[in-house]
Coordinates of C-alpha atoms and ligand atoms in Angstrom, one line a residue:
M1 CA 3.2 30.0 -5.1
R2 CA 3.9 28.7 -1.5
V3 CA 2.9 25.1 -1.3
G4 CA 2.9 22.7 1.7
V5 CA 3.5 19.0 1.3
L6 CA 2.9 16.2 3.8
T7 CA 3.0 12.4 3.7
G8 CA 0.4 10.4 5.7
G9 CA -0.4 6.8 6.6
G10 CA 1.9 3.9 6.3
D11 CA 5.2 4.6 4.5
C12 CA 5.7 3.3 1.0
P13 CA 8.7 3.1 -1.4
G14 CA 8.6 6.1 -3.8
L15 CA 7.4 8.8 -1.4
N16 CA 10.7 10.7 -1.6
A17 CA 10.6 10.4 -5.4
V18 CA 7.2 12.2 -5.4
I19 CA 8.4 14.9 -3.0
R20 CA 11.6 15.4 -5.1
A21 CA 9.6 15.8 -8.3
I22 CA 7.2 18.3 -6.7
V23 CA 10.2 20.3 -5.5
R24 CA 12.2 20.1 -8.8
K25 CA 9.2 21.2 -11.0
G26 CA 7.9 23.6 -8.4
E27 CA 11.2 25.4 -7.8
R28 CA 12.7 25.3 -11.2
G29 CA 9.6 25.2 -13.4
W30 CA 7.2 27.5 -11.5
G31 CA 9.4 29.5 -9.1
D32 CA 7.6 28.0 -6.1
E33 CA 8.5 27.8 -2.5
I34 CA 7.8 24.3 -1.2
I35 CA 7.4 23.7 2.5
G36 CA 7.4 20.2 4.0
F37 CA 5.3 19.4 7.1
I38 CA 6.9 16.9 9.5
D39 CA 4.8 13.9 10.7
A40 CA 1.7 14.4 8.5
W41 CA -1.2 16.3 10.0
D42 CA 0.5 16.7 13.4
G43 CA 3.1 18.8 11.7
V44 CA 0.5 20.9 9.9
R45 CA -1.3 21.6 13.2
E46 CA 1.8 22.2 15.2
R47 CA 3.6 24.1 12.3
R48 CA 6.6 21.8 12.3
T49 CA 8.1 22.4 9.0
T50 CA 11.2 21.9 6.9
P51 CA 12.1 23.8 3.7
L52 CA 12.0 21.5 0.7
T53 CA 14.6 22.7 -1.8
I54 CA 16.3 21.0 -4.8
E55 CA 19.4 21.0 -2.6
A56 CA 17.6 19.4 0.4
M57 CA 16.2 16.6 -1.8
R58 CA 19.5 15.6 -3.3
G59 CA 20.1 11.8 -3.1
S60 CA 16.5 11.1 -2.1
L61 CA 15.3 9.4 -5.3
P62 CA 16.4 5.9 -4.4
R63 CA 15.7 6.2 -0.7
G64 CA 12.8 4.3 0.9
G65 CA 10.6 5.8 3.6
T66 CA 9.8 9.5 3.7
V67 CA 12.1 12.4 4.5
L68 CA 9.0 14.1 6.1
G69 CA 8.1 11.3 8.5
T70 CA 4.6 10.0 8.6
R71 CA 1.7 9.3 11.0
R72 CA -1.8 7.9 11.0
G73 CA -4.4 10.1 12.6
S74 CA -6.5 13.0 11.3
P75 CA -7.3 16.6 12.3
F76 CA -10.9 15.5 12.6
D77 CA -9.9 13.4 15.6
D78 CA -9.7 16.6 17.7
P79 CA -12.3 19.4 18.0
D80 CA -9.6 22.1 17.2
G81 CA -7.9 20.1 14.5
V82 CA -9.5 21.6 11.4
A83 CA -9.2 25.2 12.7
E84 CA -5.5 24.6 13.3
V85 CA -5.0 23.3 9.8
Q86 CA -6.9 26.4 8.4
A87 CA -4.8 28.7 10.6
T88 CA -1.5 27.2 9.5
I89 CA -2.5 27.7 5.8
D90 CA -3.6 31.3 6.5
D91 CA -0.8 32.4 8.8
M92 CA 2.0 30.8 6.7
G93 CA 0.5 32.3 3.5
L94 CA 0.2 28.9 1.8
D95 CA -1.7 28.6 -1.5
G96 CA -2.5 25.0 -0.7
L97 CA -1.4 21.6 0.5
I98 CA -0.4 18.5 -1.4
V99 CA -1.4 15.4 0.6
I100 CA 0.5 12.2 -0.3
G101 CA -1.4 9.4 1.3
G102 CA -3.5 6.3 1.3
N103 CA -7.2 5.8 1.8
G104 CA -7.2 7.5 5.3
S105 CA -5.2 10.6 4.3
L106 CA -7.1 11.1 1.1
S107 CA -10.4 10.9 3.0
V108 CA -9.2 13.6 5.3
A109 CA -8.1 15.7 2.3
C110 CA -11.4 15.2 0.7
K111 CA -13.3 16.3 3.8
L112 CA -11.2 19.4 4.2
F113 CA -11.9 20.3 0.6
T114 CA -15.7 19.5 0.4
E115 CA -16.7 20.5 4.0
H116 CA -14.2 23.3 4.7
A117 CA -13.2 24.5 1.2
L118 CA -9.5 24.2 2.0
P119 CA -7.1 24.1 -1.0
V120 CA -5.8 20.5 -1.0
L121 CA -4.7 18.1 -3.7
G122 CA -4.1 14.4 -3.3
V123 CA -1.4 12.0 -4.5
P124 CA -2.4 8.4 -3.9
K125 CA 0.1 6.0 -2.3
T126 CA 0.0 2.5 -0.9
I127 CA 1.8 -0.7 -1.4
D128 CA -1.6 -2.4 -1.3
N129 CA -2.7 -0.9 -4.6
D130 CA -6.3 -0.7 -3.4
I131 CA -7.2 3.0 -4.1
V132 CA -10.2 3.5 -6.4
G133 CA -9.7 5.9 -9.3
T134 CA -6.1 5.0 -10.2
D135 CA -4.9 1.9 -12.2
M136 CA -1.9 1.7 -9.9
T137 CA -0.2 3.2 -6.9
F138 CA 3.5 3.6 -6.5
G139 CA 5.1 1.3 -4.0
F140 CA 3.0 -1.7 -5.2
N141 CA 5.5 -2.8 -7.8
T142 CA 8.3 -2.7 -5.2
A143 CA 6.3 -4.7 -2.7
V144 CA 5.5 -7.3 -5.4
Q145 CA 9.2 -7.5 -6.4
I146 CA 10.3 -8.0 -2.7
A147 CA 7.6 -10.7 -2.2
T148 CA 8.6 -12.4 -5.5
D149 CA 12.3 -12.5 -4.6
A150 CA 11.4 -14.0 -1.2
I151 CA 9.2 -16.7 -2.8
D152 CA 12.0 -17.6 -5.2
R153 CA 14.3 -18.1 -2.2
L154 CA 11.7 -20.1 -0.3
H155 CA 11.1 -22.5 -3.3
T156 CA 14.7 -23.9 -3.0
T157 CA 14.5 -24.4 0.8
A158 CA 11.0 -25.9 0.5
E159 CA 12.3 -28.3 -2.2
S160 CA 15.3 -29.3 -0.2
H161 CA 13.2 -30.3 2.8
D162 CA 10.0 -31.4 1.1
R163 CA 8.1 -28.7 2.9
V164 CA 5.1 -26.6 2.5
I165 CA 5.9 -22.9 3.1
V166 CA 3.1 -20.5 3.8
V167 CA 4.2 -16.9 2.9
E168 CA 2.1 -14.1 4.4
V169 CA 2.2 -10.8 2.5
M170 CA 0.6 -7.5 3.1
G171 CA -2.9 -6.7 1.8
R172 CA -5.4 -5.5 4.3
H173 CA -8.6 -5.3 2.2
S174 CA -7.4 -6.5 -1.1
G175 CA -5.0 -9.2 -2.4
W176 CA -3.1 -7.4 -5.1
I177 CA 0.3 -8.1 -3.7
A178 CA -0.6 -11.8 -3.0
T179 CA -2.0 -12.3 -6.5
H180 CA 0.8 -10.7 -8.4
A181 CA 3.6 -12.2 -6.3
G182 CA 1.8 -15.6 -6.4
I183 CA 1.7 -15.5 -10.2
A184 CA 5.3 -14.2 -10.5
G185 CA 6.6 -16.6 -7.9
G186 CA 4.7 -19.8 -9.0
A187 CA 2.6 -20.3 -5.9
T188 CA 0.6 -23.5 -5.4
V189 CA -2.3 -21.6 -3.9
V190 CA -3.0 -17.8 -3.3
L191 CA -5.4 -16.8 -0.6
I192 CA -6.9 -13.2 -0.7
P193 CA -9.4 -11.2 1.2
E194 CA -11.8 -10.9 -1.8
H195 CA -12.2 -14.7 -1.9
P196 CA -12.8 -16.4 1.5
F197 CA -10.9 -19.7 1.5
D198 CA -11.8 -23.2 2.5
I199 CA -8.9 -24.8 4.4
D200 CA -10.1 -28.3 3.4
E201 CA -9.9 -27.3 -0.2
V202 CA -6.4 -25.9 0.3
C203 CA -5.2 -29.1 1.9
E204 CA -6.8 -31.2 -0.8
R205 CA -4.9 -29.2 -3.5
L206 CA -1.6 -29.9 -1.6
R207 CA -2.4 -33.6 -1.2
R208 CA -3.1 -33.9 -5.0
R209 CA 0.2 -32.2 -5.6
H210 CA 2.0 -34.7 -3.3
E211 CA 0.3 -37.6 -5.2
R212 CA 1.9 -36.2 -8.3
G213 CA 5.3 -36.4 -6.6
R214 CA 5.6 -32.7 -6.0
Y215 CA 6.5 -32.6 -2.3
A216 CA 7.3 -28.9 -2.0
S217 CA 4.7 -26.1 -2.2
I218 CA 4.4 -22.4 -1.7
V219 CA 1.1 -21.0 -0.3
V220 CA 0.8 -17.2 -0.5
V221 CA -1.7 -15.7 1.9
A222 CA -2.6 -12.0 2.1
E223 CA -2.7 -10.7 5.7
G224 CA -6.4 -9.8 5.3
A225 CA -7.5 -13.2 3.9
L226 CA -10.2 -15.0 5.9
P227 CA -11.6 -18.5 5.9
K228 CA -15.2 -19.2 4.7
E229 CA -17.6 -18.6 7.5
G230 CA -17.7 -21.4 10.0
S231 CA -14.8 -23.3 8.4
L232 CA -11.9 -22.3 10.7
A233 CA -11.9 -20.2 13.8
V234 CA -9.8 -17.0 13.6
G235 CA -8.9 -15.4 17.0
A236 CA -9.9 -11.8 17.8
R237 CA -7.6 -9.2 16.4
E238 CA -6.1 -6.3 18.3
V239 CA -7.1 -2.8 17.3
D240 CA -4.5 0.1 17.1
A241 CA -5.0 3.7 18.4
Y242 CA -6.6 4.6 15.1
G243 CA -9.2 1.8 15.1
H244 CA -7.3 -0.3 12.5
E245 CA -7.3 -4.0 13.2
R246 CA -3.7 -5.1 13.7
L247 CA -3.3 -7.8 11.0
G248 CA -0.6 -10.3 10.6
G249 CA -0.8 -13.8 11.8
I250 CA -3.3 -15.6 9.4
G251 CA -0.2 -17.2 7.8
Y252 CA 0.6 -18.9 11.1
L253 CA -2.9 -20.2 11.4
V254 CA -3.0 -21.5 7.8
A255 CA 0.4 -23.2 8.2
D256 CA -0.7 -24.9 11.5
E257 CA -3.9 -26.2 10.0
I258 CA -2.1 -27.5 6.8
G259 CA 0.5 -29.3 8.9
R260 CA -2.2 -30.7 11.3
R261 CA -4.6 -31.8 8.6
T262 CA -2.2 -33.2 6.0
G263 CA 0.8 -34.3 8.1
F264 CA 3.1 -32.4 5.6
E265 CA 5.9 -30.5 7.3
T266 CA 4.7 -26.9 7.0
R267 CA 6.4 -23.6 7.9
P268 CA 5.1 -20.0 8.0
V269 CA 7.0 -17.0 6.9
M270 CA 5.7 -13.5 7.5
L271 CA 7.3 -10.9 5.2
G272 CA 5.7 -7.9 7.0
Y273 CA 7.4 -4.5 6.9
V274 CA 10.2 -5.8 4.7
Q275 CA 7.8 -5.2 1.8
R276 CA 7.5 -1.5 2.6
G277 CA 11.1 -0.7 3.3
G278 CA 14.1 0.1 1.2
T279 CA 14.7 1.4 -2.3
P280 CA 11.8 1.6 -4.8
T281 CA 12.0 -0.2 -8.1
A282 CA 12.7 1.7 -11.3
F283 CA 9.0 1.4 -12.2
D284 CA 7.9 3.0 -8.9
R285 CA 10.5 5.8 -9.2
V286 CA 9.1 6.7 -12.6
L287 CA 5.4 6.5 -11.5
A288 CA 6.2 8.5 -8.4
T289 CA 8.1 11.1 -10.4
R290 CA 5.2 11.5 -12.9
F291 CA 2.8 11.8 -10.0
G292 CA 4.9 14.5 -8.3
V293 CA 5.3 16.6 -11.5
A294 CA 1.5 16.2 -12.3
A295 CA 0.6 17.2 -8.7
I296 CA 2.5 20.5 -8.8
D297 CA 1.2 21.3 -12.3
A298 CA -2.3 20.6 -11.0
V299 CA -1.7 23.0 -8.1
H300 CA -0.9 25.7 -10.7
G301 CA -4.1 24.8 -12.6
G302 CA -6.1 25.4 -9.4
E303 CA -7.3 21.8 -9.4
W304 CA -8.1 21.6 -5.6
G305 CA -10.1 18.7 -4.5
Q306 CA -8.5 16.4 -7.2
M307 CA -5.9 13.7 -7.0
V308 CA -3.4 12.6 -9.6
V309 CA -4.1 9.1 -11.0
A310 CA -2.6 6.6 -13.4
R311 CA -5.0 5.9 -16.3
G312 CA -3.6 3.5 -18.8
P313 CA -0.4 5.1 -20.1
D314 CA -1.4 8.5 -18.8
V315 CA -1.3 10.4 -15.6
A316 CA -4.5 12.3 -15.1
L317 CA -6.7 13.9 -12.4
A318 CA -9.8 12.5 -10.7
P319 CA -11.9 14.0 -7.9
L320 CA -10.9 12.9 -4.4
T321 CA -14.6 12.0 -3.8
E322 CA -14.1 9.1 -6.3
A323 CA -11.6 7.4 -4.0
V324 CA -13.0 8.0 -0.6
G325 CA -14.7 5.2 1.3
R326 CA -14.1 2.6 -1.3
T327 CA -11.6 -0.2 -2.0
R328 CA -10.2 -1.3 -5.3
Y329 CA -10.4 -5.0 -5.2
V330 CA -8.5 -7.6 -7.2
D331 CA -9.9 -8.2 -10.6
M332 CA -11.5 -11.7 -10.4
A333 CA -10.5 -12.4 -14.0
L334 CA -6.9 -12.1 -12.9
Y335 CA -7.4 -14.2 -9.8
Q336 CA -9.6 -16.9 -11.2
D337 CA -8.7 -17.0 -14.9
V338 CA -5.0 -16.5 -14.5
A339 CA -3.6 -17.1 -11.0
A340 CA -5.9 -20.1 -10.3
V341 CA -4.8 -21.9 -13.5
F342 CA -1.5 -22.7 -11.7
F343 CA -3.1 -23.7 -8.4
A344 CA -2.5 -27.5 -7.8
Ligands
LIG1 O1 -1.8 0.1 4.0 C1 -0.5 -0.4 3.8 C2 -0.2 -1.4 4.9 O2 1.1 -1.7 4.6 C3 -1.1 -2.6 4.9 O3 -0.9 -3.6 4.0 C4 -0.9 -3.0 6.3 O4 -2.0 -3.8 6.8 C5 -0.8 -1.7 7.1 O5 -0.2 -0.8 6.2 C6 0.1 -1.8 8.3 O6 0.2 -0.6 8.9 P1 0.9 -0.2 10.2 O7 2.1 0.6 9.8 O8 -0.1 0.7 10.9 O9 1.3 -1.4 11.0

């Protein structure tokens, strides 16, 4: 078969491991020709390609980012977009496309399949771990490890100076990274988008901790966390070219308010893109490799319109329609019954 591959949306550790696995199983196991599209859908529309061979993918397993480049944006943004995708598939003699992407790219893949009958298969990726249908996405474990390492380091400087440190982590709609890194790093409080916070309550927890002689605290806040309505004014957020709110900054606001209301010396730290860059953990390399092998096998099974998913110990398939337009939120049992046990 001739199969196209693209990576869309934000980059994520493990993307190259997925591509490498598709290529390895495709070329050696199935005798396929795998073609990479550069810069996501732009590359498909403009036929910017690179041959993906076992040789070309050598050394890529531990490398972060994506050898194919990535973009946000969709062929549906342009009146000619879908026809161009269709023409690329036809003219290049492709049997189908494997789309490795997050909520946005998987929605595009789903629409191309359901409304235009194009042969596409999805592989879910995001460090945010918020895709419905899969127990986990690759990249998440790496992001949690990076955030946990940072929190471990911040504990010692916070303790030396008797400071509160507010660590902002990624998590646009869901607080998976914040909750896991908060548990793993021993945070005093974790603020997530699923559970609007009360800044008075946060300050009260910190005061109680001080009364017990614990003068250093770590507050973890997901970038998408918001205060309870009417409790704290959050400034308007910029919107990028694709209509996404540009997040990042709630940690500064929370740190300012804590400092002002409690008088405790408080500092913000924004981890930002550090969480998405660099080498994937062993766990993510294994998950990404399993997803890649399952994806090329599914292509040979004619499973268009599906995506590969992690279900318990297995890698399985689920319809793309299951994931689209939905968000996988943090399990409240994990947040309230486990993480919150350790809140001050
Ligand atoms: O979806 C993954 C993610 O890392 C989010 O946590 C974050 O809000 C967003 O991407 C940032 O994306 P961009 O690369 O567009 O700034």
